[in-house]
CSV table of C-alpha atoms in Angstrom, one decimal:
chain,number,residue,atom,x,y,z
A,757,UNK,CA,16.5,-30.7,66.4
A,758,UNK,CA,16.9,-27.7,64.0
A,759,UNK,CA,20.6,-26.5,63.3
A,760,UNK,CA,22.0,-23.2,63.1
A,761,UNK,CA,25.4,-22.9,62.0
A,762,UNK,CA,27.8,-20.0,63.0
A,763,UNK,CA,31.0,-19.2,61.2
A,764,UNK,CA,33.8,-18.4,62.0
A,765,UNK,CA,33.9,-20.0,65.4
A,766,UNK,CA,37.1,-17.9,66.2
A,767,UNK,CA,38.5,-14.8,64.7
A,768,UNK,CA,41.6,-12.6,65.4
A,769,UNK,CA,41.8,-9.5,63.8
A,770,UNK,CA,43.8,-6.2,63.8
A,771,UNK,CA,42.3,-3.1,65.2
A,772,UNK,CA,40.8,-1.0,62.6
A,773,UNK,CA,39.7,-3.9,60.4
A,774,UNK,CA,36.3,-5.3,59.6
A,775,UNK,CA,35.0,-8.6,60.6
A,776,UNK,CA,32.1,-10.6,59.1
A,777,UNK,CA,30.2,-13.2,61.0
A,778,UNK,CA,27.6,-15.5,59.4
A,779,UNK,CA,24.5,-17.0,60.9
A,780,UNK,CA,22.8,-19.9,58.7
A,781,UNK,CA,19.8,-21.7,59.6
A,782,UNK,CA,20.7,-25.1,57.9
A,783,UNK,CA,17.3,-26.9,58.0
A,784,UNK,CA,14.6,-24.2,58.2
A,785,UNK,CA,13.9,-20.9,57.0
A,786,UNK,CA,14.0,-18.1,59.5
A,787,UNK,CA,12.2,-14.9,59.3
A,788,UNK,CA,13.9,-13.7,62.4
A,789,UNK,CA,17.4,-14.2,63.7
A,790,UNK,CA,19.0,-12.5,67.0
A,791,UNK,CA,22.3,-11.4,67.6
A,792,UNK,CA,23.7,-11.5,71.0
A,793,UNK,CA,27.1,-10.5,72.7
A,794,UNK,CA,28.3,-12.2,75.8
A,795,UNK,CA,31.2,-11.2,77.8
A,796,UNK,CA,33.0,-13.5,80.1
A,797,UNK,CA,30.8,-15.1,82.6
A,798,UNK,CA,28.0,-12.5,81.8
A,799,UNK,CA,24.7,-13.0,80.4
A,800,UNK,CA,23.8,-12.8,76.5
A,801,UNK,CA,23.0,-9.1,75.7
A,802,UNK,CA,20.6,-8.7,72.8
A,803,UNK,CA,22.3,-6.6,70.2
A,804,UNK,CA,19.6,-6.5,67.3
A,805,UNK,CA,16.9,-8.4,65.7
A,806,UNK,CA,17.4,-9.4,62.2
A,807,UNK,CA,14.4,-9.5,59.9
A,808,UNK,CA,14.5,-10.9,56.5
A,809,UNK,CA,13.9,-8.4,53.9
A,810,UNK,CA,13.8,-5.5,56.2
A,811,UNK,CA,16.4,-3.4,58.5
A,812,UNK,CA,17.4,-4.9,61.6
A,813,UNK,CA,16.1,-3.6,64.8
A,814,UNK,CA,18.8,-2.5,67.2
A,815,UNK,CA,18.7,-2.4,70.9
A,816,UNK,CA,19.4,0.9,72.8
A,817,UNK,CA,23.1,1.7,73.1
A,818,UNK,CA,24.1,-0.6,70.3
A,819,UNK,CA,25.7,1.3,67.5
A,820,UNK,CA,24.1,0.7,63.8
A,821,UNK,CA,27.0,1.8,61.9
A,822,UNK,CA,29.4,-0.2,64.0
A,823,UNK,CA,27.6,-3.4,63.9
A,824,UNK,CA,26.1,-3.8,60.6
A,825,UNK,CA,23.4,-6.6,60.2
A,826,UNK,CA,22.0,-8.0,56.9
A,827,UNK,CA,19.4,-10.7,56.7
A,828,UNK,CA,19.6,-11.3,53.0
A,829,UNK,CA,17.8,-14.5,52.8
A,830,UNK,CA,15.5,-16.8,55.0
A,831,UNK,CA,18.6,-18.8,55.8
A,832,UNK,CA,21.5,-16.3,56.3
A,833,UNK,CA,22.0,-13.4,58.4
A,834,UNK,CA,25.4,-11.6,58.8
A,835,UNK,CA,27.0,-9.5,61.4
A,836,UNK,CA,29.7,-7.1,60.3
A,837,UNK,CA,31.8,-5.5,63.0
A,838,UNK,CA,33.4,-2.4,61.3
A,839,UNK,CA,36.4,-0.8,62.3
A,840,UNK,CA,37.0,-3.1,65.1
A,841,UNK,CA,38.6,-2.0,68.4
A,842,UNK,CA,40.1,-4.2,71.3
A,843,UNK,CA,36.8,-3.4,73.4
A,844,UNK,CA,34.9,-5.2,70.6
A,845,UNK,CA,36.4,-8.3,71.7
A,846,UNK,CA,33.7,-10.6,72.8
A,847,UNK,CA,31.7,-13.7,72.1
A,848,UNK,CA,28.8,-13.1,69.6
A,849,UNK,CA,26.0,-15.8,69.3
A,850,UNK,CA,23.2,-15.7,67.1
A,851,UNK,CA,20.0,-17.5,67.2
A,852,UNK,CA,17.1,-18.1,65.1
A,853,UNK,CA,13.5,-19.7,64.9
A,854,UNK,CA,11.6,-21.4,62.4
A,855,UNK,CA,8.1,-20.4,61.5
A,856,UNK,CA,6.2,-17.2,60.9
A,857,UNK,CA,4.6,-14.7,63.2
A,858,UNK,CA,3.5,-15.9,66.4
A,859,UNK,CA,5.4,-19.0,66.2
A,860,UNK,CA,6.1,-20.1,69.9
A,861,UNK,CA,8.7,-22.9,69.3
A,862,UNK,CA,12.4,-23.0,70.5
A,863,UNK,CA,14.9,-20.7,69.6
A,864,UNK,CA,18.1,-22.2,68.2
A,865,UNK,CA,21.5,-21.0,68.9
A,866,UNK,CA,24.5,-21.0,66.6
A,867,UNK,CA,28.0,-22.2,68.1
A,868,UNK,CA,29.1,-18.8,68.9
A,869,UNK,CA,31.9,-16.6,67.4
A,870,UNK,CA,34.7,-15.5,69.6
A,871,UNK,CA,36.2,-12.2,68.3
A,872,UNK,CA,39.7,-11.1,69.5
A,873,UNK,CA,40.8,-7.7,68.4
A,874,UNK,CA,44.3,-6.8,68.7
B,596,UNK,CA,14.7,-2.1,84.4
B,597,UNK,CA,15.6,-5.7,84.0
B,598,UNK,CA,12.9,-7.7,82.6
B,599,UNK,CA,14.3,-11.0,83.5
B,600,UNK,CA,15.8,-11.3,87.0
B,601,UNK,CA,17.9,-14.3,88.3
B,602,UNK,CA,18.9,-13.6,91.6
B,603,UNK,CA,21.2,-16.5,92.5
B,604,UNK,CA,24.4,-15.9,90.8
B,605,UNK,CA,25.8,-19.3,91.9
B,606,UNK,CA,24.1,-22.4,93.4
B,607,UNK,CA,25.5,-25.9,94.7
B,608,UNK,CA,23.4,-28.8,94.9
B,609,UNK,CA,24.4,-32.4,95.8
B,610,UNK,CA,24.4,-35.1,93.0
B,611,UNK,CA,21.0,-36.9,92.9
B,612,UNK,CA,19.3,-34.2,94.7
B,613,UNK,CA,16.7,-31.8,93.2
B,614,UNK,CA,17.5,-28.0,92.8
B,615,UNK,CA,15.5,-24.9,92.0
B,616,UNK,CA,16.8,-22.0,90.1
B,617,UNK,CA,14.7,-18.8,90.5
B,618,UNK,CA,13.6,-16.5,87.7
B,619,UNK,CA,11.2,-13.6,87.9
B,620,UNK,CA,10.2,-11.4,84.9
B,621,UNK,CA,8.4,-8.1,84.3
B,622,UNK,CA,6.1,-7.7,81.5
B,623,UNK,CA,2.5,-5.9,81.0
B,624,UNK,CA,1.7,-8.1,77.8
B,625,UNK,CA,-0.7,-11.1,77.9
B,626,UNK,CA,0.9,-13.2,75.5
B,627,UNK,CA,4.6,-14.0,76.1
B,628,UNK,CA,6.9,-16.9,76.5
B,629,UNK,CA,9.8,-18.3,78.9
B,630,UNK,CA,12.6,-20.3,78.4
B,631,UNK,CA,15.4,-21.9,80.2
B,632,UNK,CA,18.9,-22.5,78.5
B,633,UNK,CA,21.8,-24.3,79.7
B,634,UNK,CA,25.4,-23.1,78.7
B,635,UNK,CA,28.3,-25.5,79.6
B,636,UNK,CA,31.6,-24.2,79.8
B,637,UNK,CA,32.0,-24.9,76.0
B,638,UNK,CA,29.8,-22.0,75.2
B,639,UNK,CA,26.8,-23.3,73.3
B,640,UNK,CA,23.4,-22.8,74.4
B,641,UNK,CA,21.2,-25.7,75.1
B,642,UNK,CA,17.5,-25.6,75.2
B,643,UNK,CA,15.9,-26.9,78.1
B,644,UNK,CA,12.3,-26.0,78.5
B,645,UNK,CA,9.7,-23.8,77.3
B,646,UNK,CA,6.3,-22.1,78.8
B,647,UNK,CA,3.9,-20.2,77.1
B,648,UNK,CA,1.9,-17.6,79.0
B,649,UNK,CA,-1.4,-19.1,78.2
B,650,UNK,CA,-0.2,-22.8,79.0
B,651,UNK,CA,-2.2,-23.7,82.0
B,652,UNK,CA,0.1,-26.8,82.9
B,653,UNK,CA,3.7,-26.3,84.0
B,654,UNK,CA,6.0,-27.4,81.1
B,655,UNK,CA,8.0,-30.6,82.0
B,656,UNK,CA,10.9,-32.1,79.7
B,657,UNK,CA,12.5,-35.1,81.4
B,658,UNK,CA,14.4,-34.1,84.6
B,659,UNK,CA,13.4,-30.5,84.0
B,660,UNK,CA,10.2,-28.7,85.0
B,661,UNK,CA,9.2,-25.2,85.0
B,662,UNK,CA,7.3,-23.9,88.1
B,663,UNK,CA,5.3,-21.2,86.3
B,664,UNK,CA,3.6,-18.9,88.8
B,665,UNK,CA,1.7,-16.3,86.4
B,666,UNK,CA,0.4,-14.0,89.2
B,667,UNK,CA,3.8,-13.8,90.8
B,668,UNK,CA,5.6,-13.6,87.6
B,669,UNK,CA,8.0,-16.3,88.2
B,670,UNK,CA,9.2,-19.1,86.3
B,671,UNK,CA,11.5,-21.1,88.3
B,672,UNK,CA,13.4,-24.1,86.9
B,673,UNK,CA,13.5,-27.4,89.0
B,674,UNK,CA,15.9,-29.9,88.2
B,675,UNK,CA,15.3,-33.3,89.6
B,676,UNK,CA,18.0,-35.9,90.4
B,677,UNK,CA,20.9,-33.8,89.5
B,678,UNK,CA,23.7,-35.2,87.6
B,679,UNK,CA,27.6,-33.9,87.5
B,680,UNK,CA,26.9,-33.1,84.0
B,681,UNK,CA,24.3,-30.6,85.1
B,682,UNK,CA,27.1,-28.1,86.3
B,683,UNK,CA,26.7,-25.1,84.0
B,684,UNK,CA,25.4,-21.7,83.8
B,685,UNK,CA,21.5,-21.7,83.5
B,686,UNK,CA,19.9,-18.7,81.7
B,687,UNK,CA,16.1,-17.8,81.9
B,688,UNK,CA,14.7,-16.0,79.0
B,689,UNK,CA,11.7,-14.0,77.9
B,690,UNK,CA,10.0,-14.0,74.5
B,691,UNK,CA,7.8,-10.9,73.8
B,692,UNK,CA,5.6,-10.6,70.8
B,693,UNK,CA,6.0,-7.1,69.1
B,694,UNK,CA,3.8,-5.4,66.5
B,695,UNK,CA,4.4,-6.4,63.0
B,696,UNK,CA,4.7,-9.9,64.0
B,697,UNK,CA,8.2,-9.5,65.4
B,698,UNK,CA,9.6,-11.2,68.3
B,699,UNK,CA,12.2,-10.2,71.0
B,700,UNK,CA,14.1,-12.6,73.5
B,701,UNK,CA,15.8,-11.3,76.4
B,702,UNK,CA,18.0,-13.1,78.7
B,703,UNK,CA,18.6,-12.9,82.6
B,704,UNK,CA,22.0,-12.8,84.1
B,705,UNK,CA,22.2,-16.4,84.6
B,706,UNK,CA,22.9,-18.7,87.6
B,707,UNK,CA,26.0,-20.9,87.8
B,708,UNK,CA,25.0,-24.4,89.0
B,709,UNK,CA,27.6,-26.8,90.3
B,710,UNK,CA,26.7,-30.2,91.3
B,711,UNK,CA,28.8,-31.9,94.1
B,712,UNK,CA,29.6,-35.3,94.0
């Protein structure tokens, strides 16, 4: 199946710094990528939908200036957590799907990135 | 309001038995899709099965089948002949098609399945 790679898998940073997480589709072009956040033993909470060549669509309650999303190419989306605080510590997962509008295929997930803010 | 509801936070099943994980959804759209994913303790999300709203037949993938009841807005996952390796969190998710060709996928709260030897 298709592969989505996420990097880094684990990151520890100091409070107040910024952290960038990359999500790459390795063998397909992804016009849309999704960013999720997952707290321990909880569900995946959709943060934003990243659309190649246009602005990301953020879910209600997610701070756009805090979680910067850039979908610069058809194979790469990045999530930058700016001015990180300990409450931003979480598991961040990206997902992507091949194809264009109306595609009903499988949604492929990255391995996830565990962020710990000290 | 929750768009995807999984009412079973945890389930136990005997090895080799079948188990049904419940999922109900809420949408007024005619076109949508429903997924089930498995998340082991390692954290990765493993795709299990997909059902499109216009698919007349229930989706099946090996030991997994999706009991799709459109009128009741339910999409239960049935796992036959449970194996110890099936112990994991299971998430139901819904894909909505938005204007402009965009999509949105939201997840339920999950069900933790434990298979007992």
